[in-house]
Structure formats: structure tokens, C-alpha cells
mmCIF file of C-alpha atoms in Angstrom:
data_model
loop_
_atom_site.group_PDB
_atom_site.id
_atom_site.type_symbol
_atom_site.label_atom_id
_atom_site.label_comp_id
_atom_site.label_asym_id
_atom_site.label_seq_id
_atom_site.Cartn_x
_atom_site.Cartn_y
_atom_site.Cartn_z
ATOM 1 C CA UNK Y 123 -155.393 -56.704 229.841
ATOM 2 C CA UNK Y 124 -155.370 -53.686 228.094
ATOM 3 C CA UNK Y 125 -155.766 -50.243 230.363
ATOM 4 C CA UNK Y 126 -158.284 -47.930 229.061
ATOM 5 C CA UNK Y 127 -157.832 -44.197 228.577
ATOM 6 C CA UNK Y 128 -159.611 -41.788 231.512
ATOM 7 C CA UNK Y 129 -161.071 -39.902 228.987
ATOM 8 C CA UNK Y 130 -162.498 -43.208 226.823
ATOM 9 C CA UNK Y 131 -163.424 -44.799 230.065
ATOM 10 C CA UNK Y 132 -165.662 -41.551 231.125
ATOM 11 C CA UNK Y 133 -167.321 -41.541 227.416
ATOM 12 C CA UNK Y 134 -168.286 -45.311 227.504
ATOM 13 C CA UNK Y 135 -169.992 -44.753 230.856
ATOM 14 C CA UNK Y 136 -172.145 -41.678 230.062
ATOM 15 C CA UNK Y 137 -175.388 -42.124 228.094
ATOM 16 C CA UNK Y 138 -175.556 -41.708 224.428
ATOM 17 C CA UNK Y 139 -177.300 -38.462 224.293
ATOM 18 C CA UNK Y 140 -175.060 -36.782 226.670
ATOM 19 C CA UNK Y 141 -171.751 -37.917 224.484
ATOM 20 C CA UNK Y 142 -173.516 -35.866 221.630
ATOM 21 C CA UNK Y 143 -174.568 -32.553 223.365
ATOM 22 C CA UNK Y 144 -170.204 -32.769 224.641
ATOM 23 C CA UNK Y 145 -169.539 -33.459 220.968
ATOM 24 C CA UNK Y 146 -171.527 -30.871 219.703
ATOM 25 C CA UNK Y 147 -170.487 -28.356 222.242
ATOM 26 C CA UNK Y 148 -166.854 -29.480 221.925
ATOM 27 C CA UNK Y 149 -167.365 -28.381 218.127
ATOM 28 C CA UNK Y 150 -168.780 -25.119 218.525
ATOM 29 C CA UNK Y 151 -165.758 -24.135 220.534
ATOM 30 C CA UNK Y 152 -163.243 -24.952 218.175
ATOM 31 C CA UNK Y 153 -162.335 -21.789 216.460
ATOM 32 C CA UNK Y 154 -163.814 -21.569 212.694
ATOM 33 C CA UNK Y 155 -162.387 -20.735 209.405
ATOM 34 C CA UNK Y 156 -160.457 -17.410 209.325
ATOM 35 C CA UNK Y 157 -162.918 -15.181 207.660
ATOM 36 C CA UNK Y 158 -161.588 -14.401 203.989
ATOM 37 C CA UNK Y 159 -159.535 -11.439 203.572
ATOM 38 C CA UNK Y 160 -161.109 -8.383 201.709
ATOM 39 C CA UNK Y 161 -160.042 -7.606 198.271
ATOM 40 C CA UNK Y 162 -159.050 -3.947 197.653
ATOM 41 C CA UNK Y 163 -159.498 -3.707 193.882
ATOM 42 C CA UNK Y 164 -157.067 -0.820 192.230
ATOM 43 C CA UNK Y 165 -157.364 0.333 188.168
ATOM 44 C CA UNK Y 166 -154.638 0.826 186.261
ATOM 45 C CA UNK Y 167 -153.796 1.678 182.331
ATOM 46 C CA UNK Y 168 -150.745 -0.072 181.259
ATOM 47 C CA UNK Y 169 -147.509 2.654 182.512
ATOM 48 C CA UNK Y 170 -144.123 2.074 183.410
ATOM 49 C CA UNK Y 171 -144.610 4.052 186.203
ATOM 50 C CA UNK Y 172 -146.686 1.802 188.322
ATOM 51 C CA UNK Y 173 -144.089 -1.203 187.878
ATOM 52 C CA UNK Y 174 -142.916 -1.379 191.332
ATOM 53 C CA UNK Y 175 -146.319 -1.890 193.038
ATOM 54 C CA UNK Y 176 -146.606 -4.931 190.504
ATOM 55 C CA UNK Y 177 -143.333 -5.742 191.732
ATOM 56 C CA UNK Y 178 -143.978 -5.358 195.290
ATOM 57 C CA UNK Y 179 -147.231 -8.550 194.524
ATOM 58 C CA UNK Y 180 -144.833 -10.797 192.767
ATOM 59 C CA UNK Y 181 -142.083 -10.909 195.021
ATOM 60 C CA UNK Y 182 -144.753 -10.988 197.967
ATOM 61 C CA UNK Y 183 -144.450 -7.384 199.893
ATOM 62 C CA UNK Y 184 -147.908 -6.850 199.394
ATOM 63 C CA UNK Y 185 -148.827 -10.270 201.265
ATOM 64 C CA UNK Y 186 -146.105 -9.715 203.973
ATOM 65 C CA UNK Y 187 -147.792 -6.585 204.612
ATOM 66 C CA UNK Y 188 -151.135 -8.169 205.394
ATOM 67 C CA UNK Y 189 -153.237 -6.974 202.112
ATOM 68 C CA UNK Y 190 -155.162 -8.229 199.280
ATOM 69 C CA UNK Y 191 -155.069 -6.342 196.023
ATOM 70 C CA UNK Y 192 -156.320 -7.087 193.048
ATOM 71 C CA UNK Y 193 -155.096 -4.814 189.884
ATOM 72 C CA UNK Y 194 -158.077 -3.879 187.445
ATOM 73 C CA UNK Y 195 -156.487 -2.985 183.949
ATOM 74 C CA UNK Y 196 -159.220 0.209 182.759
ATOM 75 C CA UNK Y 197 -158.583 2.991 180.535
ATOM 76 C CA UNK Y 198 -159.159 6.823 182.435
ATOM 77 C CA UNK Y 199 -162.596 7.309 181.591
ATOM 78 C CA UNK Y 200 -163.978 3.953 182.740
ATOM 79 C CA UNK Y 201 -161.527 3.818 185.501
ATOM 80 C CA UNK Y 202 -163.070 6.973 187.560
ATOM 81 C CA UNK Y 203 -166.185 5.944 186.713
ATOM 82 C CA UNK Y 204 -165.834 2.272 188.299
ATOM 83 C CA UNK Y 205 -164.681 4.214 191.197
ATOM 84 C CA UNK Y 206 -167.513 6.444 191.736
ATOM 85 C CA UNK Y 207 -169.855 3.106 191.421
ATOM 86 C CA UNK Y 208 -167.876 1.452 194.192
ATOM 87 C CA UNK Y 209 -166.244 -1.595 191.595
ATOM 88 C CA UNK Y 210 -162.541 -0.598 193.084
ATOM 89 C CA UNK Y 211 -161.773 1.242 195.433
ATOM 90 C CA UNK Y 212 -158.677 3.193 194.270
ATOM 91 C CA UNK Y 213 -157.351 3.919 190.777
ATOM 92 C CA UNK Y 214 -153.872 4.773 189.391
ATOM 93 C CA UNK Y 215 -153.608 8.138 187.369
ATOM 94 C CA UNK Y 216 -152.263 11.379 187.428
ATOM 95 C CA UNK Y 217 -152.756 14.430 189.845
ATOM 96 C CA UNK Y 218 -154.097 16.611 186.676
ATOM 97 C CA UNK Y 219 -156.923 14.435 185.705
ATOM 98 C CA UNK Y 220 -158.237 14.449 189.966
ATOM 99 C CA UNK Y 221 -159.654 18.276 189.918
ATOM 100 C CA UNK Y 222 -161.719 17.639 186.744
ATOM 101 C CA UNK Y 223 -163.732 14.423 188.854
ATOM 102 C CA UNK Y 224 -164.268 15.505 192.020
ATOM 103 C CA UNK Y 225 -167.337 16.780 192.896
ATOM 104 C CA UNK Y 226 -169.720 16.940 196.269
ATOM 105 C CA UNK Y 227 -170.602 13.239 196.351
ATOM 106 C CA UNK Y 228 -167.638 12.198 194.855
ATOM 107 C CA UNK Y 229 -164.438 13.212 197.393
ATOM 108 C CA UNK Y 230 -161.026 11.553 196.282
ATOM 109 C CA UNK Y 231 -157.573 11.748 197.909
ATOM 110 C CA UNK Y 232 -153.508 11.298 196.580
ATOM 111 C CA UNK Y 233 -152.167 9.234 198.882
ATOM 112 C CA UNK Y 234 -148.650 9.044 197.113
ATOM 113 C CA UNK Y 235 -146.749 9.642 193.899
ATOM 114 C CA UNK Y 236 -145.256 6.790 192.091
ATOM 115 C CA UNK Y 237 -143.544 8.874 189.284
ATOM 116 C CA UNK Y 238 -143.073 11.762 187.305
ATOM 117 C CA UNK Y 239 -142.838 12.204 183.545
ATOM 118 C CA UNK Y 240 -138.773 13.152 182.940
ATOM 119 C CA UNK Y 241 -139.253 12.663 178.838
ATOM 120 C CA UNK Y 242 -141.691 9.796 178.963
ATOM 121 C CA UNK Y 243 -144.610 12.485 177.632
ATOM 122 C CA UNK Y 244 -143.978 15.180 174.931
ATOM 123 C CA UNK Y 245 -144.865 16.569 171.390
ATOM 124 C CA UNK Y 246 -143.739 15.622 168.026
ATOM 125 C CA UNK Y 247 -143.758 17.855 165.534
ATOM 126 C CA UNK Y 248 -143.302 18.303 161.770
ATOM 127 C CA UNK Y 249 -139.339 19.437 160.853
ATOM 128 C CA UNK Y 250 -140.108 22.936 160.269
ATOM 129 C CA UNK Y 251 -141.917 23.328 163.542
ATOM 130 C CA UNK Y 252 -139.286 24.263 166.249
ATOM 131 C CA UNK Y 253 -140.780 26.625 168.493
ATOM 132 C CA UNK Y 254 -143.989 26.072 170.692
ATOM 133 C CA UNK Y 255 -145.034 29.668 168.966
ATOM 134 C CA UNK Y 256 -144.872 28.168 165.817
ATOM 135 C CA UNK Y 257 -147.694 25.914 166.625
ATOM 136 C CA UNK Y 258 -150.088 28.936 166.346
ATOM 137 C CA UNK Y 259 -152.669 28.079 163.272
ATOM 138 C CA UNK Y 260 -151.339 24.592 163.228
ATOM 139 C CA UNK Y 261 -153.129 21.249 163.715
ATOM 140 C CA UNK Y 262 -152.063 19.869 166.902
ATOM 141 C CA UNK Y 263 -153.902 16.640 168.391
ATOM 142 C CA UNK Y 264 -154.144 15.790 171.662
ATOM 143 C CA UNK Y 265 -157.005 14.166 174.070
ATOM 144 C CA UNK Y 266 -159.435 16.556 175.700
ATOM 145 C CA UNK Y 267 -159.370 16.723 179.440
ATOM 146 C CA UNK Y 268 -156.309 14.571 179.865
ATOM 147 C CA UNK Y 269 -152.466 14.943 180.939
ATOM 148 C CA UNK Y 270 -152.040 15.692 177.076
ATOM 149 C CA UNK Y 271 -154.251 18.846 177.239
ATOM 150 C CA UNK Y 272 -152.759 19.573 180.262
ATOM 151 C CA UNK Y 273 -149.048 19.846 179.540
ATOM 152 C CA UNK Y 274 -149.953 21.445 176.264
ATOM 153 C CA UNK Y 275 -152.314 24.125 177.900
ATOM 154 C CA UNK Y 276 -148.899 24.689 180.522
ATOM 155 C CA UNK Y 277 -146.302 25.031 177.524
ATOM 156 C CA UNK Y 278 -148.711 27.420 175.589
ATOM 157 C CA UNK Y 279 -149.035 29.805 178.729
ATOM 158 C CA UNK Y 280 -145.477 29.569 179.236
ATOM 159 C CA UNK Y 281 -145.212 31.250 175.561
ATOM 160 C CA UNK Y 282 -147.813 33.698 176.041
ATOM 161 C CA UNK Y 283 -150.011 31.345 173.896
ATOM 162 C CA UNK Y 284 -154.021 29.886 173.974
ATOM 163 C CA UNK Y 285 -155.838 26.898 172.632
ATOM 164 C CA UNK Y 286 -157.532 29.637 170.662
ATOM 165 C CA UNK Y 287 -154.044 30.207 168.937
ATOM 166 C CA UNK Y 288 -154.180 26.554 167.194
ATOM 167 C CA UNK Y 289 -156.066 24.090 165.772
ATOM 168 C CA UNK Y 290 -157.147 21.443 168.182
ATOM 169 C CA UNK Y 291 -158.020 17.915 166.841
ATOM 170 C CA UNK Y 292 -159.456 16.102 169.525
ATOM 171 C CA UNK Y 293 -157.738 12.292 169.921
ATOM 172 C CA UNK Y 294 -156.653 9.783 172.080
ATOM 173 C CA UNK Y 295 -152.910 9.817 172.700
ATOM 174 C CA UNK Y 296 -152.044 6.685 170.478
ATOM 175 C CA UNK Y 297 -154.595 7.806 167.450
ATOM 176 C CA UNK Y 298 -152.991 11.456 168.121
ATOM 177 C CA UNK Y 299 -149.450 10.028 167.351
ATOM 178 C CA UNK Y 300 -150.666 7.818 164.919
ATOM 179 C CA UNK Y 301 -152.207 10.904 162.977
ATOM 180 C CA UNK Y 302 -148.881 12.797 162.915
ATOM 181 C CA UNK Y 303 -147.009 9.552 161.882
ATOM 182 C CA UNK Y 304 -149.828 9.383 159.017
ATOM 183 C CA UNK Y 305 -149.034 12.923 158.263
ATOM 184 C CA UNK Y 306 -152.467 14.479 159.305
ATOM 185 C CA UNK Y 307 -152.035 17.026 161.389
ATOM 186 C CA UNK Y 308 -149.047 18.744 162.064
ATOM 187 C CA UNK Y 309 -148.205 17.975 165.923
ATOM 188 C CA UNK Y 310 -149.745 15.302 168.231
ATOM 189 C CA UNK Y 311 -149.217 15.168 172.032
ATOM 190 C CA UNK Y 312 -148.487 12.060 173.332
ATOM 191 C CA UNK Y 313 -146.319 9.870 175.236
ATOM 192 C CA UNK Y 314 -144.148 6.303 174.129
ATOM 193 C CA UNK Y 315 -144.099 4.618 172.029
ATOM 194 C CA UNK Y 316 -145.789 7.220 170.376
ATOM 195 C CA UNK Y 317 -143.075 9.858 170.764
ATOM 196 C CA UNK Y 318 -140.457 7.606 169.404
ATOM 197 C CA UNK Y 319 -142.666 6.602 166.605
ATOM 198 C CA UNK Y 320 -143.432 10.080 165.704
ATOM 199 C CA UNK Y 321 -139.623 11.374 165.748
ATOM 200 C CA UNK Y 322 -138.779 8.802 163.554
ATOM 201 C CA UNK Y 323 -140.941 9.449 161.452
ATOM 202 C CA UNK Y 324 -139.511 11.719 158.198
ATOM 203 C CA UNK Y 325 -141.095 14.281 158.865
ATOM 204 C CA UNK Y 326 -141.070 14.223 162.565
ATOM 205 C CA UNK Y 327 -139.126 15.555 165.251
ATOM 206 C CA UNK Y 328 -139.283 15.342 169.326
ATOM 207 C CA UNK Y 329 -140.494 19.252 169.723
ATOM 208 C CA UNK Y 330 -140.745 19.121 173.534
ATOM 209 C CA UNK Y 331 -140.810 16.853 176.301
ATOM 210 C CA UNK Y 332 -141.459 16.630 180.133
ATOM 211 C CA UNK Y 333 -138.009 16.534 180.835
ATOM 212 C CA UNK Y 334 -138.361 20.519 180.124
ATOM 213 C CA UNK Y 335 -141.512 20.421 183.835
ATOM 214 C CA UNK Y 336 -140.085 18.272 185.748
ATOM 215 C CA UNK Y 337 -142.706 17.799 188.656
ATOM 216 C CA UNK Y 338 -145.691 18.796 186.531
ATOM 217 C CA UNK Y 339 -146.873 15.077 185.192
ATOM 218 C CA UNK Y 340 -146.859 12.898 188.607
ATOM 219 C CA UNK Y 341 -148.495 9.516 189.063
ATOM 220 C CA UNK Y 342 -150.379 9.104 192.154
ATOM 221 C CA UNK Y 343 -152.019 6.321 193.758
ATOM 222 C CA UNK Y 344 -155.873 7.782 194.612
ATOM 223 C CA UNK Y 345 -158.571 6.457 196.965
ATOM 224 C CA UNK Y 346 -162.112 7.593 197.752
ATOM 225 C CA UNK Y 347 -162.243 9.102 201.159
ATOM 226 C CA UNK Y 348 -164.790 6.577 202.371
ATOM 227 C CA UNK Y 349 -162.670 3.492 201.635
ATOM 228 C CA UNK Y 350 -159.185 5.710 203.668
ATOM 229 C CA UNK Y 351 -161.469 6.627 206.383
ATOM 230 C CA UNK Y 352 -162.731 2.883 206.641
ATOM 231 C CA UNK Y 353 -159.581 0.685 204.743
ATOM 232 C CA UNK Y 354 -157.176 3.043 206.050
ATOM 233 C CA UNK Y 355 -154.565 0.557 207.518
ATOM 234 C CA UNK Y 356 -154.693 -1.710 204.450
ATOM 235 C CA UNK Y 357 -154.083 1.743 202.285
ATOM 236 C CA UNK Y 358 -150.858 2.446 204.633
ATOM 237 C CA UNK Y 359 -149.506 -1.262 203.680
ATOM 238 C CA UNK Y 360 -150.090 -0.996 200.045
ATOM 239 C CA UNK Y 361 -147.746 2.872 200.503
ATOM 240 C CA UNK Y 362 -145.342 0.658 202.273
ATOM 241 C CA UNK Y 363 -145.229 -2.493 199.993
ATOM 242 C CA UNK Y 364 -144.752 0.240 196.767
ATOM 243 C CA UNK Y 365 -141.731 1.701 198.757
ATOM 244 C CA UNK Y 366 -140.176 -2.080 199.392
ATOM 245 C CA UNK Y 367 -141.057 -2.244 195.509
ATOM 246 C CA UNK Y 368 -138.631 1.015 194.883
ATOM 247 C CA UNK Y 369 -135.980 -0.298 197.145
ATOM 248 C CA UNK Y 370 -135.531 -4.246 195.363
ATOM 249 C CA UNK Y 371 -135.756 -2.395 191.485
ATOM 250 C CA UNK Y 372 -132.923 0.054 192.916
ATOM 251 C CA UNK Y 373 -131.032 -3.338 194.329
ATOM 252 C CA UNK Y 374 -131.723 -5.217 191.747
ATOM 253 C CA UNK Y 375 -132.854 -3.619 188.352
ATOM 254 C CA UNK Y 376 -132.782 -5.772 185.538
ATOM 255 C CA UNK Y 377 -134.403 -8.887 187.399
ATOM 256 C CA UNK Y 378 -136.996 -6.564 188.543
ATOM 257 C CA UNK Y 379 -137.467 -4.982 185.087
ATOM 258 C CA UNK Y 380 -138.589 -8.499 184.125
ATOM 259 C CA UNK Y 381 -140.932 -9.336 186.782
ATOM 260 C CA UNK Y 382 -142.379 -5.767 185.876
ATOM 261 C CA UNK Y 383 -142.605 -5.625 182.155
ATOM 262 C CA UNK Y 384 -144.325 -9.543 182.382
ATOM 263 C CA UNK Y 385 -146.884 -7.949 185.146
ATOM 264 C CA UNK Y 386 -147.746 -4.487 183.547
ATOM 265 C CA UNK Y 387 -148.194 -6.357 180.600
ATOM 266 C CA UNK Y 388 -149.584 -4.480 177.031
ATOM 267 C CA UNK Y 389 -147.173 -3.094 174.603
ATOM 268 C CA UNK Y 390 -144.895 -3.016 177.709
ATOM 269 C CA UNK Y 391 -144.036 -6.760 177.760
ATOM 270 C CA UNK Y 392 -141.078 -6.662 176.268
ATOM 271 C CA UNK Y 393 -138.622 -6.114 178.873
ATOM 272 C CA UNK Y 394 -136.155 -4.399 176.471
ATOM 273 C CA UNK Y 395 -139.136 -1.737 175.975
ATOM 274 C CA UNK Y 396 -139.980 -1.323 179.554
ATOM 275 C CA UNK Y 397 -136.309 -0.511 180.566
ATOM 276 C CA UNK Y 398 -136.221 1.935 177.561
ATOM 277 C CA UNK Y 399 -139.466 3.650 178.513
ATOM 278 C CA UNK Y 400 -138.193 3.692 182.211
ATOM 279 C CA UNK Y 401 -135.538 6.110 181.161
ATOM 280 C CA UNK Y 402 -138.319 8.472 180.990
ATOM 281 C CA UNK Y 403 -139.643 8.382 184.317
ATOM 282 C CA UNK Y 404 -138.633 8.820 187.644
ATOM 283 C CA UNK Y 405 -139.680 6.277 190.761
ATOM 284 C CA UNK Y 406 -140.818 8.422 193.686
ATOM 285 C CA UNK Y 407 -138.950 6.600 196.880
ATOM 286 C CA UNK Y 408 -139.695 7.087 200.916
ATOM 287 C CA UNK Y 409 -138.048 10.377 200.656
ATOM 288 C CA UNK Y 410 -139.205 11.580 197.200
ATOM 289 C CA UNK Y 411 -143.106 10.937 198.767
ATOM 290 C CA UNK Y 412 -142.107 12.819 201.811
ATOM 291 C CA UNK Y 413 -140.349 15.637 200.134
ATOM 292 C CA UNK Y 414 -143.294 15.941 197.334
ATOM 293 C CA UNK Y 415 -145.846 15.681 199.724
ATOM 294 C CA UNK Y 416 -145.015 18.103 202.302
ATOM 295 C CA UNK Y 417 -146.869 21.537 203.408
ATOM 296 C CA UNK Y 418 -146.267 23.437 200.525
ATOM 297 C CA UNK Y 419 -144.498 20.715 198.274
ATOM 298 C CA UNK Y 420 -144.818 20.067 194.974
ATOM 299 C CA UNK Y 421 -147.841 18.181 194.803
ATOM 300 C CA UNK Y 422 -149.839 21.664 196.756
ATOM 301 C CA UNK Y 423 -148.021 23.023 193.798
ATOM 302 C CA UNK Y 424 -149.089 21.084 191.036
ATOM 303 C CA UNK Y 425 -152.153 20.258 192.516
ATOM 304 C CA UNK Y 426 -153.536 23.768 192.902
ATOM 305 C CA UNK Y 427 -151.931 24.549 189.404
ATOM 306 C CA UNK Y 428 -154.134 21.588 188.065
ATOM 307 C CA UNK Y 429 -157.330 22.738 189.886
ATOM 308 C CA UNK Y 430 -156.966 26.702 188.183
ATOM 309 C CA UNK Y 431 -155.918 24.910 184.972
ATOM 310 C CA UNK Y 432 -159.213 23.014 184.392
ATOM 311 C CA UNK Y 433 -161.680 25.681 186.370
ATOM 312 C CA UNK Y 434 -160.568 27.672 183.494
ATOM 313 C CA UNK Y 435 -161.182 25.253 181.311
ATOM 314 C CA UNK Y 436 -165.061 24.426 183.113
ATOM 315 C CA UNK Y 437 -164.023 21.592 184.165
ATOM 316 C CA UNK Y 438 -164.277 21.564 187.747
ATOM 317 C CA UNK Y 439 -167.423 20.861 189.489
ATOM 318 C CA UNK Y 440 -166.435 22.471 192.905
ATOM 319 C CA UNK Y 441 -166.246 25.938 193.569
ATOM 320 C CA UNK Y 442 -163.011 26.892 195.720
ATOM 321 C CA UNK Y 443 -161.314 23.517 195.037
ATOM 322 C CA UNK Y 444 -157.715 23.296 197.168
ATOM 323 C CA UNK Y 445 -154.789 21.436 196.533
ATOM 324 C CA UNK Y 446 -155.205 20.008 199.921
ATOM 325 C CA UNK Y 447 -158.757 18.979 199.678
ATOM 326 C CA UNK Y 448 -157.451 16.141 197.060
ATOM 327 C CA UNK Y 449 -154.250 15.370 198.892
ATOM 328 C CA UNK Y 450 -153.918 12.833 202.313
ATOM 329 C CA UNK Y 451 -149.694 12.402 202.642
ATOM 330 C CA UNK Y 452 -151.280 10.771 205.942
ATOM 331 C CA UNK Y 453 -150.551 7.164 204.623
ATOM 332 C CA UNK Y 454 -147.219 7.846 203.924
ATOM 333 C CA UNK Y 455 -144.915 6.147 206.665
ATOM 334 C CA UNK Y 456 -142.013 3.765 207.542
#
């Protein structure tokens, strides 16, 4: 005779419609599907300086840290303005271009540098061009309003020089170099390939580079204040995974080089070009974040350079614009 579970036994004596309200309510307490984990959607252009966040998704930091981020390849323009529509919630760029975007119902923060230019942006120039003063009356392209204009508009102050003093040709960095490699105007800011293009050209040579202001170019990773006030924890995991990023391409540089050339992608897929580009960067570790980011650091210092910059220029919206009002080094931690 076979013995019946207690359980079984208990169910077979019980009428029908009791057994299904227990089954039901049996159901109901079982614990559902985790709810799915929200995306947080970052733009990026295509940059060697960003390689070690790409890093930090393919060898899994980013999951081991408990977030979900999706990369959104955009060009500057459309990047900020995805941002201010709410289609991602953070963007890659540098701290010049922040000061020009900001504005009362648009408030963005730097929550941490991932590079700065070291040679990797610059101006070529034609042969007999050797001096940034002999620029004056020339034709010089570079893009309006971005990190081109920028280090241009610092290296012509530094000389005592204006944009009034040359002829400005308005372009986008790779048409600028093009142009100069084409032989149509007579300097182009830019940054690689373009600079290597445009030094090899015949008439070319490398005029200048950022090696010459250090600290002045710096990639930062930027949020809108609503998604640090409300994300924040996920924003302090994605500082963290970038820093694990850092510390495996310092252990372990040509393997990561790979991962990073095949995830930035572009005209950077070559993994032969991205460690030749890298030359011209520098990664921003732990310490470099701290360091840059403290009270009165270099980013308050080329932050608040950027802001008078462009509010010369008309560019920026708010009056009385601070350094610290589009910095937050609050995310940066062990």
C-alpha cells in the first residue's frame, strides 16, 4: 500500500473550490519577475579618449557595478540637443563646449574627466607659417563654437592676437583639415587623423599642438542635474567602472587597446591607429579626477576660463556663469 503525502492527503480532502482560492493565493505570494533594470543612455563621438569606459562594458565592470548603459554614437550638436529632450541622459564632450549650452532650464554638471588633449588636437599650417603671429591675414579654418575655436581663440590671446586679426573659414574639423590638405586655406584646426594628414602633406607642417596647454582640452563625462539628483548612485558606478577601466588598460595595454579600438569603432578600428592616437592623450585615473577636480583645481580653472572665453564670444546664455555651477566632483569615489 502506498503511503500518501500529508500535504496530498489534505488537498484530496478539501473541496474543489477551496484547492483553487490556496492555488491562487499560493501564486500571488511567490515573488514576481525582477522589474527590468533602467537604461542610462550616454552620447558619444568616436575619441580615443573615452576607450576605457567601453572597456570597463566589455570586460563587465559596468555590470559588476550594478548599471545599465547604453552608448549613443551622436555628433556635438545633436548630442546636447538629445540631452535637453530627455533621449540620454548624459553625453561625452569637453568642458569648453558646457558654458556655451547651459542655460536656466537647461542645468548640466562634469562629473569627471576622462582625458586631456597632450598633442591629440593642434594646427597645421602651410611651411612658411611658423609663428601663431604669422597667422594674422591668413585663412585659418576651424569649427565655430567648438574645442577648435576654443584652443585657437587661447593661442591667439596668448600672442596678443584676435579672430579679427585672421581670416576665419568656418568648418567642421575633418572638412577643415581636408581644406588645408586640398590647399585652400592656409591653416586648419583640427585634431587626428587630420593633423597627421595635414603635416604630411607638402606643404604642411604641425604649427602647434595641445601638448604646448596641457589641461586646457579635457574630456568629461556630463549629466543633467535632474537625472544626478534622481540616478545619482547609478552615476557613482559608471565613475567607478571608468576608473576599473583605467586600471586593466594600465595592466594590460595592448589587449585592452583591442577591446577598445573594436568598441569605439569609426576610423578608430584599427587597433594600430587607436594606440597611435592614444599617444596623444592622457587617461585621467582615481587620483588625476581627484587632483583635477578639487577646490580650485584645474577644471575651476579651465572651467571658468571656458565660461569668460565664450561670454565674450555671446555665447553664454547665463549671466554670472561659475566654474562650479557646471562642476559636481561629488560622484567621484573609491
Amino acid at each position: 500500500m502506498t503511503t500518501k503525502g500529508r500535504g496530498e492527503f489534505m488537498l484530496r480532502k478539501l473541496p474543489a473550490y477551496v484547492v483553487i482560492v490556496v492555488l491562487i493565493g499560493t501564486v500571488l505570494l511567490l515573488p514576481g519577475p525582477a522589474p527590468a533594470q533602467k537604461v542610462l543612455k550616454i552620447g558619444y563621438p568616436v575619441w580615443v579618449g573615452y576607450g576605457p569606459l567601453f572597456l570597463a562594458d566589455k570586460k563587465g565592470f559596468l555590470r559588476n557595478e550594478g548599471v545599465n548603459v547604453q552608448f549613443v554614437n551622436m555628433e556635438v550638436n545633436p548630442r546636447y540637443v538629445a540631452l535637453a529632450a530627455g533621449q540620454i541622459e548624459g553625453l561625452m564632450t569637453t568642458i569648453d563646449t558646457m558654458p556655451q549650452r547651459v542655460r536656466p532650464d537647461f542645468q548640466i554638471a562634469a562629473v569627471m574627466a576622462f582625458d586631456d588633449s597632450k598633442g591629440g588636437d593642434g594646427i597645421v599650417a602651410n611651411k612658411d607659417i611658423t609663428t601663431i603671429k604669422e597667422l594674422n591675414g591668413k585663412k585659418v579654418a576651424y569649427e565655430e563654437g567648438s574645442v577648435s575655436h576654443f584652443l585657437l581663440g587661447y593661442l591667439l590671446k596668448q600672442n596678443g592676437m584676435a579672430f579679427k586679426d585672421i581670416v576665419s573659414v568656418n568648418m567642421a574639423p575633418g572638412d577643415a583639415g581636408a581644406a588645408f590638405v586640398a590647399g585652400k586655406v592656409d591653416a586648419a584646426v583640427t585634431w587626428e587623423p587630420w593633423l597627421t594628414k595635414g603635416k604630411s602633406a607638402p606643404h604642411g607642417h604641425l604649427l602647434v599642438d595641445s601638448s604646448a596647454t596641457p589641461g586646457l582640452i579635457v574630456d568629461v563625462l556630463v549629466f543633467r542635474n535632474d537625472v544626478l539628483r534622481a540616478r545619482g548612485d547609478e552615476v557613482r558606478k559608471v565613475v567607478a567602472a571608468w576608473h576599473k577601466g583605467v586600471e586593466y588598460w594600465k595592466a594590460y595595454p595592448d589587449e585592452s587597446n583591442q577591446i577598445m579600438a573594436d568598441a569605439v569603432g569609426g576610423w578608430l578600428k584599427d587597433p594600430k591607429i587607436f594606440a597611435e592616437t592614444l599617444t596623444g592623450i592622457r587617461y585621467y585615473d582615481y587620483d588625476a579626477n581627484k587632483s583635477f577636480f578639487a577646490s580650485g583645481g584645474g577644471a575651476y580653472k579651465t572651467g571658468q576660463f571656458a565660461i569668460d572665453f565664450w561670454a565674450k564670444q555671446g555665447k553664454v546664455r547665463i549671466k554670472g556663469l561659475k566654474a562650479s555651477d557646471i562642476l559636481n566632483p561629488s560622484f567621484i569615489a573609491r
